mmCIF file of C-alpha atoms in Angstrom:
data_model
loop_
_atom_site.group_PDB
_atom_site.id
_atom_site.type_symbol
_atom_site.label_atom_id
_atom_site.label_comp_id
_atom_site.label_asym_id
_atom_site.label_seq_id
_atom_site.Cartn_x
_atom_site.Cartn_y
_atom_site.Cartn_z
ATOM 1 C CA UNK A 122 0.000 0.000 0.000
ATOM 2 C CA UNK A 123 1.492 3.009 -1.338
ATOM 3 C CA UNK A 124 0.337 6.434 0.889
ATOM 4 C CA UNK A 125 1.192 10.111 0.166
ATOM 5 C CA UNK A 126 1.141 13.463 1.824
ATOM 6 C CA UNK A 127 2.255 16.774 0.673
ATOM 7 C CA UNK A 128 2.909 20.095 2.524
ATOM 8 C CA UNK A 129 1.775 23.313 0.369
ATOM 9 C CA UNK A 130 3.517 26.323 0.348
ATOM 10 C CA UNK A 131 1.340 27.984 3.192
ATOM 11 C CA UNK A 132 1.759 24.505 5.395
ATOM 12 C CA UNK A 133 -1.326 22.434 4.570
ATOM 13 C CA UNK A 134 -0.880 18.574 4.817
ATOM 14 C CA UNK A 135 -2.766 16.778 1.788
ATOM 15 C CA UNK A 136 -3.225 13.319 1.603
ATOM 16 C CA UNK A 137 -3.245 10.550 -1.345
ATOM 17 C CA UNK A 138 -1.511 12.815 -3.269
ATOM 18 C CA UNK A 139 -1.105 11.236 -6.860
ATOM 19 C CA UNK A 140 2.615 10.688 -7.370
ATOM 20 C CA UNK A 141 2.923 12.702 -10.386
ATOM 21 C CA UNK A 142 1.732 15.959 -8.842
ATOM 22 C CA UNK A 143 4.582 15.458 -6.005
ATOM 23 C CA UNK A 144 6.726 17.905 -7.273
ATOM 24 C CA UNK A 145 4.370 20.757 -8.589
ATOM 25 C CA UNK A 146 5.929 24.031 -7.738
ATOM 26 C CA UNK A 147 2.717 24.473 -5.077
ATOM 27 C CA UNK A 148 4.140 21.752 -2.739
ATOM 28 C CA UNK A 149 6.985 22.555 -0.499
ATOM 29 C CA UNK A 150 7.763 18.799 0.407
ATOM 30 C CA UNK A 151 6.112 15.692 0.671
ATOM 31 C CA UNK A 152 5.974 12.272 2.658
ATOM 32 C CA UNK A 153 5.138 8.515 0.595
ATOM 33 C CA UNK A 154 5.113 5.910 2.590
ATOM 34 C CA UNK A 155 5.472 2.413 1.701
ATOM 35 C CA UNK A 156 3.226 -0.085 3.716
ATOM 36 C CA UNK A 157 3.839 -3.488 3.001
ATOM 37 C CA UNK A 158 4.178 -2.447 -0.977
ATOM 38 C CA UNK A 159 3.381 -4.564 -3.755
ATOM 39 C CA UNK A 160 6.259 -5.676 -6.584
ATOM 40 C CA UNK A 161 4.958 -2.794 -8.670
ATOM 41 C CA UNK A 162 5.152 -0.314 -5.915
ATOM 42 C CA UNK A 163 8.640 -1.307 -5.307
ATOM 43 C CA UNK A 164 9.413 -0.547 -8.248
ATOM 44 C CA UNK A 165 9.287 3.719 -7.916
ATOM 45 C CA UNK A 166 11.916 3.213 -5.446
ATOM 46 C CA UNK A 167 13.814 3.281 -8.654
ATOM 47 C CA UNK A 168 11.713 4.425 -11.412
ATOM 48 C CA UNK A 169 10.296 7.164 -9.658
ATOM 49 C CA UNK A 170 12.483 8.350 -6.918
ATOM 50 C CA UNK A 171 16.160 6.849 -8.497
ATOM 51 C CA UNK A 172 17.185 5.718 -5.135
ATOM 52 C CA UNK A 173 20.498 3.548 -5.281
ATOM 53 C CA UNK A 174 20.244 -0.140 -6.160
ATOM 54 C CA UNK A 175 22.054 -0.894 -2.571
ATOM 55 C CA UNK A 176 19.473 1.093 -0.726
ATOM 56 C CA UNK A 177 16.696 -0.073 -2.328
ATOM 57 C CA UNK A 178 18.136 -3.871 -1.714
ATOM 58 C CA UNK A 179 18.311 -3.542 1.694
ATOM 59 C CA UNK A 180 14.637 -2.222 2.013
ATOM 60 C CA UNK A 181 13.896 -5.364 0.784
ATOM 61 C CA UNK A 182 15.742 -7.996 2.967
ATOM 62 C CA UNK A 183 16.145 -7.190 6.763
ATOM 63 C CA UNK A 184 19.387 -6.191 7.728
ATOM 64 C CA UNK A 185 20.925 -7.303 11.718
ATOM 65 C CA UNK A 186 21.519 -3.800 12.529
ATOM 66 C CA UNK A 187 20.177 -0.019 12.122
ATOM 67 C CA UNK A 188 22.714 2.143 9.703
ATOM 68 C CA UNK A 189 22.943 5.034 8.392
ATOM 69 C CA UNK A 190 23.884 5.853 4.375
ATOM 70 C CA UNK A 191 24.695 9.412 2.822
ATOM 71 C CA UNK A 192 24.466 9.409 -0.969
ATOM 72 C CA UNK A 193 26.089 11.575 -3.423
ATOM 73 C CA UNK A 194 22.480 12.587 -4.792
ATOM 74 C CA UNK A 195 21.814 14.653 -1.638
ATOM 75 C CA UNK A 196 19.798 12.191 0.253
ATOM 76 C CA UNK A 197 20.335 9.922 3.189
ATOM 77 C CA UNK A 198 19.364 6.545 4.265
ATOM 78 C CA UNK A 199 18.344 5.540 7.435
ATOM 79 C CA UNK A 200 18.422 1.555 8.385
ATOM 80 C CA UNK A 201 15.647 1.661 11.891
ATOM 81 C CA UNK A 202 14.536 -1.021 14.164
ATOM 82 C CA UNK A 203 11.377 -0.955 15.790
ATOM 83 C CA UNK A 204 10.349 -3.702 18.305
ATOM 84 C CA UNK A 205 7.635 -6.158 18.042
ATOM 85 C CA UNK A 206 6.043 -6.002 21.464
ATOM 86 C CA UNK A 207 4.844 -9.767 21.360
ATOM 87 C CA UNK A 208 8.031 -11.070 21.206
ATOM 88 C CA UNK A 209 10.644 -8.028 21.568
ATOM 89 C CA UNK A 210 12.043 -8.756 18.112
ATOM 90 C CA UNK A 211 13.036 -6.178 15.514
ATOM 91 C CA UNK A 212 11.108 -5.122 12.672
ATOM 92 C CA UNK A 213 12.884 -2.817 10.060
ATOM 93 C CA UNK A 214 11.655 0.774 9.320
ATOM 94 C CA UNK A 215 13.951 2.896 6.352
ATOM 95 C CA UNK A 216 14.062 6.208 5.849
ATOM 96 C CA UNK A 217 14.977 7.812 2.714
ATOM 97 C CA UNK A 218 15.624 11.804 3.647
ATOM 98 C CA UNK A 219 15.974 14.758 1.183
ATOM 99 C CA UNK A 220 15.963 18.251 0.568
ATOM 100 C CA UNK A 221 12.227 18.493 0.203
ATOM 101 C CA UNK A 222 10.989 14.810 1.427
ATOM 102 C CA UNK A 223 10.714 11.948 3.322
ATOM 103 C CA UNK A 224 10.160 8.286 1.733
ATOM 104 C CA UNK A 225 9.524 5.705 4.805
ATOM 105 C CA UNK A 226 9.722 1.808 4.075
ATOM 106 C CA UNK A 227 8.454 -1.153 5.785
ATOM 107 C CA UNK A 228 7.093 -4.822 5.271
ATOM 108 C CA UNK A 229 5.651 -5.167 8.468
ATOM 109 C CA UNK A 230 3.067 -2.849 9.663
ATOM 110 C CA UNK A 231 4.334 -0.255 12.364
ATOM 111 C CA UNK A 232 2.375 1.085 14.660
ATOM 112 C CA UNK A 233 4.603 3.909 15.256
ATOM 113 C CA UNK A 234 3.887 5.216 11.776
ATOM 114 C CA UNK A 235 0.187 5.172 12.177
ATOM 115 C CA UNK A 236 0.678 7.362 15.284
ATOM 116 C CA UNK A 237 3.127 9.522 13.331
ATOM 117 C CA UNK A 238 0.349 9.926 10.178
ATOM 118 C CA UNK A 239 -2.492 10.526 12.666
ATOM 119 C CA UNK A 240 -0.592 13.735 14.253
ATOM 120 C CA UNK A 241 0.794 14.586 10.826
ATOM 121 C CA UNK A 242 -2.458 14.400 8.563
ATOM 122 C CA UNK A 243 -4.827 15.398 11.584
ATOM 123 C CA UNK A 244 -3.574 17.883 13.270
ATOM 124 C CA UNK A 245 -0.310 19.446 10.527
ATOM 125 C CA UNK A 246 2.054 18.645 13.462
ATOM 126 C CA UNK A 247 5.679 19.584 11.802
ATOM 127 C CA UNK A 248 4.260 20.572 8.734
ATOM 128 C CA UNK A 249 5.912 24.096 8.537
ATOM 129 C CA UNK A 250 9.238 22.594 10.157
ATOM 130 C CA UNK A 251 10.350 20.072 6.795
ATOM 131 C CA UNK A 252 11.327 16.521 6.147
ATOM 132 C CA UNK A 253 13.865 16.698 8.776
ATOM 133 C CA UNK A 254 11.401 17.221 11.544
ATOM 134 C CA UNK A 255 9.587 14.547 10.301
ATOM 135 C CA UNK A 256 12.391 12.172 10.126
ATOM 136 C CA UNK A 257 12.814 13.151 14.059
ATOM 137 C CA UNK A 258 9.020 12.733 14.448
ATOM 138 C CA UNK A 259 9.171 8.961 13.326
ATOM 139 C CA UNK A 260 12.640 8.207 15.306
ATOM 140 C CA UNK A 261 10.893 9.813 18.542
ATOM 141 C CA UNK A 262 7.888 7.271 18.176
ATOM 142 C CA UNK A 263 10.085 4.412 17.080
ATOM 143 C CA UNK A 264 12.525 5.000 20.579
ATOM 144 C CA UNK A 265 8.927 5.828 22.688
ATOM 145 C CA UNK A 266 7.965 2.301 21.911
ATOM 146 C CA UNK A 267 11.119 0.735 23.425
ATOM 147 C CA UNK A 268 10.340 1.577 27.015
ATOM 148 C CA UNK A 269 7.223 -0.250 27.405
ATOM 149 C CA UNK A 270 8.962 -3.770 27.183
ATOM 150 C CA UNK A 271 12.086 -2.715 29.146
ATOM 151 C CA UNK A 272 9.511 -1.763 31.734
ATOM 152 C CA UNK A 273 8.000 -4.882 32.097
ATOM 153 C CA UNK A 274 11.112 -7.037 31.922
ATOM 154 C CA UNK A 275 12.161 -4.639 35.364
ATOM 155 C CA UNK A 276 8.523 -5.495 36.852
ATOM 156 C CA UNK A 277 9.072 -9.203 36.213
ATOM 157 C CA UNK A 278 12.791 -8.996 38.038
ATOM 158 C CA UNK A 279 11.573 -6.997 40.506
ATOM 159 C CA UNK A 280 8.621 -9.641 41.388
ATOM 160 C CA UNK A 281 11.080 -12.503 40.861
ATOM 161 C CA UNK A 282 13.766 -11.204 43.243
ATOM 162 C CA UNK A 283 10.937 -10.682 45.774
ATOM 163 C CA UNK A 284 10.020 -14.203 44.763
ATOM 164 C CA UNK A 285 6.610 -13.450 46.699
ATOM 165 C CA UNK A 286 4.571 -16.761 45.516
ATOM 166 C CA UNK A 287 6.962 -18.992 46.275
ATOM 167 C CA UNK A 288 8.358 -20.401 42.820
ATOM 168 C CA UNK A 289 11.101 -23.020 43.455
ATOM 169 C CA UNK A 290 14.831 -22.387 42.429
ATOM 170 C CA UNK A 291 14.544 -23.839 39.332
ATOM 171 C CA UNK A 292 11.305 -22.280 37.667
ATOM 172 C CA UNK A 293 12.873 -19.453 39.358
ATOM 173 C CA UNK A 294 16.141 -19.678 37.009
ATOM 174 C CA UNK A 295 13.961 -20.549 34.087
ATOM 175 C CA UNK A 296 12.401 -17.688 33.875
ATOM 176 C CA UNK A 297 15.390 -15.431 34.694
ATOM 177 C CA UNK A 298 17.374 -16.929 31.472
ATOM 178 C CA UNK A 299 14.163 -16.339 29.835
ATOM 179 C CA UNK A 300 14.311 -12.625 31.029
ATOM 180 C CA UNK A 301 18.031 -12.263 29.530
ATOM 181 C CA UNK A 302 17.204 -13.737 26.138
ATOM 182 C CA UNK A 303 14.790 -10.476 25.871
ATOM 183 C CA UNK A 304 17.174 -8.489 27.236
ATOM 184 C CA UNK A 305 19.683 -9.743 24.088
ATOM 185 C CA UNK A 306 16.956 -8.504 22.037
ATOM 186 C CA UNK A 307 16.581 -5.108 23.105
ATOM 187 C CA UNK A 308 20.554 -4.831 23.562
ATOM 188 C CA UNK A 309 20.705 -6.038 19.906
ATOM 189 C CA UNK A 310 18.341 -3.089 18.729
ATOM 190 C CA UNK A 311 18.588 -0.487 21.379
ATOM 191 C CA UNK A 312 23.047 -0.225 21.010
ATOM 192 C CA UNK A 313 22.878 -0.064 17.302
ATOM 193 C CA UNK A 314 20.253 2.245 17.417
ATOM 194 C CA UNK A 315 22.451 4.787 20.101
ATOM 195 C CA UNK A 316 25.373 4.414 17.494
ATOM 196 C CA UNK A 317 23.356 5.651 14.744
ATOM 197 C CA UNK A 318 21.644 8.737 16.607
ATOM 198 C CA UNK A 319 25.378 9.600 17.575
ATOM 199 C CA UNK A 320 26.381 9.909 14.233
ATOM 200 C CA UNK A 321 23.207 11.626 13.431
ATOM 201 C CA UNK A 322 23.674 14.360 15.726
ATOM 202 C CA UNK A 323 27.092 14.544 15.167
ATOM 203 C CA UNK A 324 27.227 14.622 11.037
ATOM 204 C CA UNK A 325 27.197 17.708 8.942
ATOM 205 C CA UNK A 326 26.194 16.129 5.920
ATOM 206 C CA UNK A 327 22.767 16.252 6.942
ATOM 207 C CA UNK A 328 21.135 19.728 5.913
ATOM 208 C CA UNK A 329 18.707 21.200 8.455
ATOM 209 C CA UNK A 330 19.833 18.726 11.051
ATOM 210 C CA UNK A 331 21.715 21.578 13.234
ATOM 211 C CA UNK A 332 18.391 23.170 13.539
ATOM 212 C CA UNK A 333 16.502 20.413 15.051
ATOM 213 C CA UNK A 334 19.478 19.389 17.240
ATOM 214 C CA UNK A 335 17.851 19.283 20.658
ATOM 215 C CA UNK A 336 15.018 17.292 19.286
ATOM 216 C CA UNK A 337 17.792 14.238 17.879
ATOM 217 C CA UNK A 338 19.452 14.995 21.217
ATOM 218 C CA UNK A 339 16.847 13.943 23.498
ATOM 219 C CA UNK A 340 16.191 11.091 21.489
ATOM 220 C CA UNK A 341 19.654 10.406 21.970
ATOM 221 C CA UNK A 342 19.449 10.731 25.448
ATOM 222 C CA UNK A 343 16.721 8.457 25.658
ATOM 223 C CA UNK A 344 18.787 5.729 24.274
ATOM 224 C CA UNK A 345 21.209 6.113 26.415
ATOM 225 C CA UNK A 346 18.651 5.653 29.499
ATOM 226 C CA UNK A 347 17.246 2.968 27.658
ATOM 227 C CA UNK A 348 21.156 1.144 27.249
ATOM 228 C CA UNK A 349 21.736 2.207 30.940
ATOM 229 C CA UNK A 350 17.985 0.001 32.179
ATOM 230 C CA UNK A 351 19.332 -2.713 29.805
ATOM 231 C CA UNK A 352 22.674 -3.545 31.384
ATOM 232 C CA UNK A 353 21.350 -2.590 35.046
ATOM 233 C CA UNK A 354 19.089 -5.376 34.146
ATOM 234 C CA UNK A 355 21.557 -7.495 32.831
ATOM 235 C CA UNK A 356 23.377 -7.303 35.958
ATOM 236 C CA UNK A 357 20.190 -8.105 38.279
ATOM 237 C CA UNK A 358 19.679 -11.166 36.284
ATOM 238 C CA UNK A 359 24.079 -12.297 36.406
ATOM 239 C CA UNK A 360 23.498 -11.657 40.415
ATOM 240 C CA UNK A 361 19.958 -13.607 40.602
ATOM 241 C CA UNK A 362 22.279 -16.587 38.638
ATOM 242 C CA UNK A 363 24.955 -16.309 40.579
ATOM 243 C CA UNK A 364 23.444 -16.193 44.031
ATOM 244 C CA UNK A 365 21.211 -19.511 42.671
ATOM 245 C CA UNK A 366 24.747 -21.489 41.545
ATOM 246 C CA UNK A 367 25.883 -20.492 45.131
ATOM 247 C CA UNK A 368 22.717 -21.267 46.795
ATOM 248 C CA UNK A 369 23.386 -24.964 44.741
ATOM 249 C CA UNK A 370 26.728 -24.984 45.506
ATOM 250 C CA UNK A 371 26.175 -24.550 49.326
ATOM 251 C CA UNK A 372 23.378 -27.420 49.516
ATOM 252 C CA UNK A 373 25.347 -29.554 47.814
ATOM 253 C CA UNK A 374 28.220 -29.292 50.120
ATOM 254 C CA UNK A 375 25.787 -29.436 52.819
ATOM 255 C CA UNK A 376 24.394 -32.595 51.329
ATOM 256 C CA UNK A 377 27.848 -34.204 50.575
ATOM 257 C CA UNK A 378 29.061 -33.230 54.618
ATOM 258 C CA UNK A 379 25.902 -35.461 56.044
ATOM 259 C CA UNK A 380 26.347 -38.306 53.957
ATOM 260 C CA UNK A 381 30.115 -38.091 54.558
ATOM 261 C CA UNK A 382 29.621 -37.827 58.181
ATOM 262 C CA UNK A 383 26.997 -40.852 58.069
ATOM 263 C CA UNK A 384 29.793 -43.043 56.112
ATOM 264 C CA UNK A 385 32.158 -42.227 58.592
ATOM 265 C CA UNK A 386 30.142 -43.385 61.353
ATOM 266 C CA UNK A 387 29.068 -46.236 60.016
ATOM 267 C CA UNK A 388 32.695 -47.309 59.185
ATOM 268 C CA UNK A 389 33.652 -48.746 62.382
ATOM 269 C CA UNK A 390 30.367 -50.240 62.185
ATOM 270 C CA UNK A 391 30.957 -52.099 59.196
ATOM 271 C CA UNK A 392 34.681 -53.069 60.151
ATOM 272 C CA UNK A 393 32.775 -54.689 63.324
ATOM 273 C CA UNK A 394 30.472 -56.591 61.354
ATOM 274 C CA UNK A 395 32.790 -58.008 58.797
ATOM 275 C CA UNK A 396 34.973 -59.266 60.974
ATOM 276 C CA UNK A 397 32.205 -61.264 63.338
ATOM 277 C CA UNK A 398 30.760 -62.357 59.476
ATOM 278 C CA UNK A 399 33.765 -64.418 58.870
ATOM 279 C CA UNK A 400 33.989 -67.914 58.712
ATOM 280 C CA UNK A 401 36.541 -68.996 60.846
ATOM 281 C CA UNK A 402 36.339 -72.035 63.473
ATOM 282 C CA UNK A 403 38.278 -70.858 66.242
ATOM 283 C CA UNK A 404 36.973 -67.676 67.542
ATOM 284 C CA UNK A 405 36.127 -67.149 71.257
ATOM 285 C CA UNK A 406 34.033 -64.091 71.244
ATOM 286 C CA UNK A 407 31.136 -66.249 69.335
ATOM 287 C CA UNK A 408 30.833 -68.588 72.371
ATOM 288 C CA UNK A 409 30.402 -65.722 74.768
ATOM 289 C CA UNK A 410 26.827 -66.304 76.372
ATOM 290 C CA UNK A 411 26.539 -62.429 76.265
ATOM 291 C CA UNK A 412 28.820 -61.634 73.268
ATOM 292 C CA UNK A 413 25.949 -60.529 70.400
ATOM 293 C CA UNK A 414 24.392 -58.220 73.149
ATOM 294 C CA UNK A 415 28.193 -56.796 74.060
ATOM 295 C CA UNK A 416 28.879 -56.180 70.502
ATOM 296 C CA UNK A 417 25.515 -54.536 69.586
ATOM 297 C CA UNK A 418 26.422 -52.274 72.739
ATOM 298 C CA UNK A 419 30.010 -51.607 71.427
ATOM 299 C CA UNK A 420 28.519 -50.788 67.901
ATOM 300 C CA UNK A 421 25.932 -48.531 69.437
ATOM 301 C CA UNK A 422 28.104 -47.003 72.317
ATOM 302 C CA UNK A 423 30.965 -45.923 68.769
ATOM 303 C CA UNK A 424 28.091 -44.541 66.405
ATOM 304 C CA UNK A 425 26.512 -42.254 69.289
ATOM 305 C CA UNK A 426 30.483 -41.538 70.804
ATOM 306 C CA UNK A 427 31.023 -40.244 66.837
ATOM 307 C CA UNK A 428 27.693 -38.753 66.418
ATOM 308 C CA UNK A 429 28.257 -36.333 69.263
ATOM 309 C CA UNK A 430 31.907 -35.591 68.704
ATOM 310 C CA UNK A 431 31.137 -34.737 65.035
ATOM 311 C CA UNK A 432 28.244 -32.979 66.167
ATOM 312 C CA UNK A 433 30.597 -30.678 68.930
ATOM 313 C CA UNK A 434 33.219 -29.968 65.891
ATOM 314 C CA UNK A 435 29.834 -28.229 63.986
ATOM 315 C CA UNK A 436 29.714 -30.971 60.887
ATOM 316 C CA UNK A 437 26.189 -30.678 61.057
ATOM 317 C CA UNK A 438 25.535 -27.081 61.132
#
């Protein structure tokens, strides 16, 4: 689906523009945006608009990380990730910026457009400030939309570490390497992204981008809050791990000390026993009237002499 706006010369925001009447001398500068386009629409990428072959390859097959393109024809070419909030994953967004407008690519549909079109059809919103502000207007949604997962993920640590209905251990664990696996996702797309509004704000090849700068600033600095709440997370989760391998570790010495202690004490024991199980004629002790009561006594009066000096040394604390 192939949708069009175009800003006239005293700021009025039209909508399904026809392509061919994009660049009348009434329009100042336009927006198209392509919505999960068909093989034909595709095709103005190149037709239309002349965009370079590489640019217009990588709208079409997902790239691992946001970038940032300038291009000898006076436009630039932004690589952005939003997230999926189902499953955290990122969904690719391009940006194609120029002079006088703003081309915005994507296969999946993005909430964070919609928003963007409502405000920018509805109400004008940046219409007398150019494609720049635009582009800005679309990054600022994109970056919004990060902060409601991060906040959950610290809402589920928070009620794990608190550990208030009594999960054991190792549902416990489960769900804290479950935790970091989303946290990999948003470190995977929130970093790249913080790179690339760096450069942004930092580049002078972008024209009109000096008089927006606080606006690409505080999206900047919301990325860098956002990269901040993922590796304080991160950390939570390596101390929740590492407190569960010692809490394993310590029962399992615990465990190992009381069976040691009960092999030790039933040593003696055993030596007792195997040597009044032998087979030999000619020993005394098994004519003693007495002598199965005696030994039973011996055996018990050794394991309870052991238990209690084991117990005084603190083997079983």
């Amino acid at each position: 689906m192939l949708r069009t706006f175009a800003v006239t010369r005293d700021y009025k925001v039209l909508g399904d523009v026809p392509v061919e009447q994009l660049h009348t001398p009434d329009i100042a500068w336009f927006w198209v945006d392509f919505d999960r386009p068909t093989d034909e629409e595709i095709k103005l990428l190149d037709e239309y608009f002349h965009f370079h072959p590489l640019a217009i390859e990588d709208c079409i097959h997902f790239l691992q990380r946001p970038k940032l393109d300038h291009y000898d024809e006076d436009y630039h070419f932004f690589v952005l990730h939003r997230i999926n909030p189902r499953d955290l994953s990122a969904e690719e967004i391009d940006l194609f910026l120029g002079e006088r407008y703003v081309v915005s690519y994507h296969n999946k549909a993005a909430p964070e457009i919609e928003e963007v079109i409502s405000k920018f059809l509805v109400h004008s919103q940046g219409a007398d400030k150019g494609p720049v502000y635009l582009a800005y207007f679309i990054l600022d949604k994109i970056v919004d939309h990060y902060f409601p997962g991060l906040y959950q993920i610290e809402d589920e640590l928070n009620e794990l570490d608190q550990n208030s209905e009594g999960v054991s251990t190792g549902k416990l664990m489960d769900q804290v390497f479950d935790i970091r696996a989303d946290l990999l996702k948003l470190r995977r797309t929130i970093f790249p992204m913080r790179d690339l509004l760096y450069r942004m704000i930092n580049s002078d090849r972008i024209k009109g981008i000096r008089t927006h700068i606080a606006y690409f600033t505080d999206i900047y600095d919301h990325l860098l809050k956002l990269s901040e709440m993922v590796e304080s997370n991160r950390e939570m989760t390596n101390d929740m791990r590492d407190s569960y391998i010692s809490l394993n570790t310590n029962r399992l010495n615990n465990i190992m000390k009381t069976l040691t202690v009960i092999t030790t004490i039933f040593m003696p024991l055993t030596f007792i026993a195997g040597i009044y199980g032998m087979n030999f004629d000619v020993m005394p002790e098994l004519h003693w009237k007495s002598g199965y009561f005696i030994v039973l006594l011996l055996m018990l009066l050794l394991g309870s002499g052991m238990y209690m000096w084991f117990r005084k040394k603190g083997w079983f604390e």
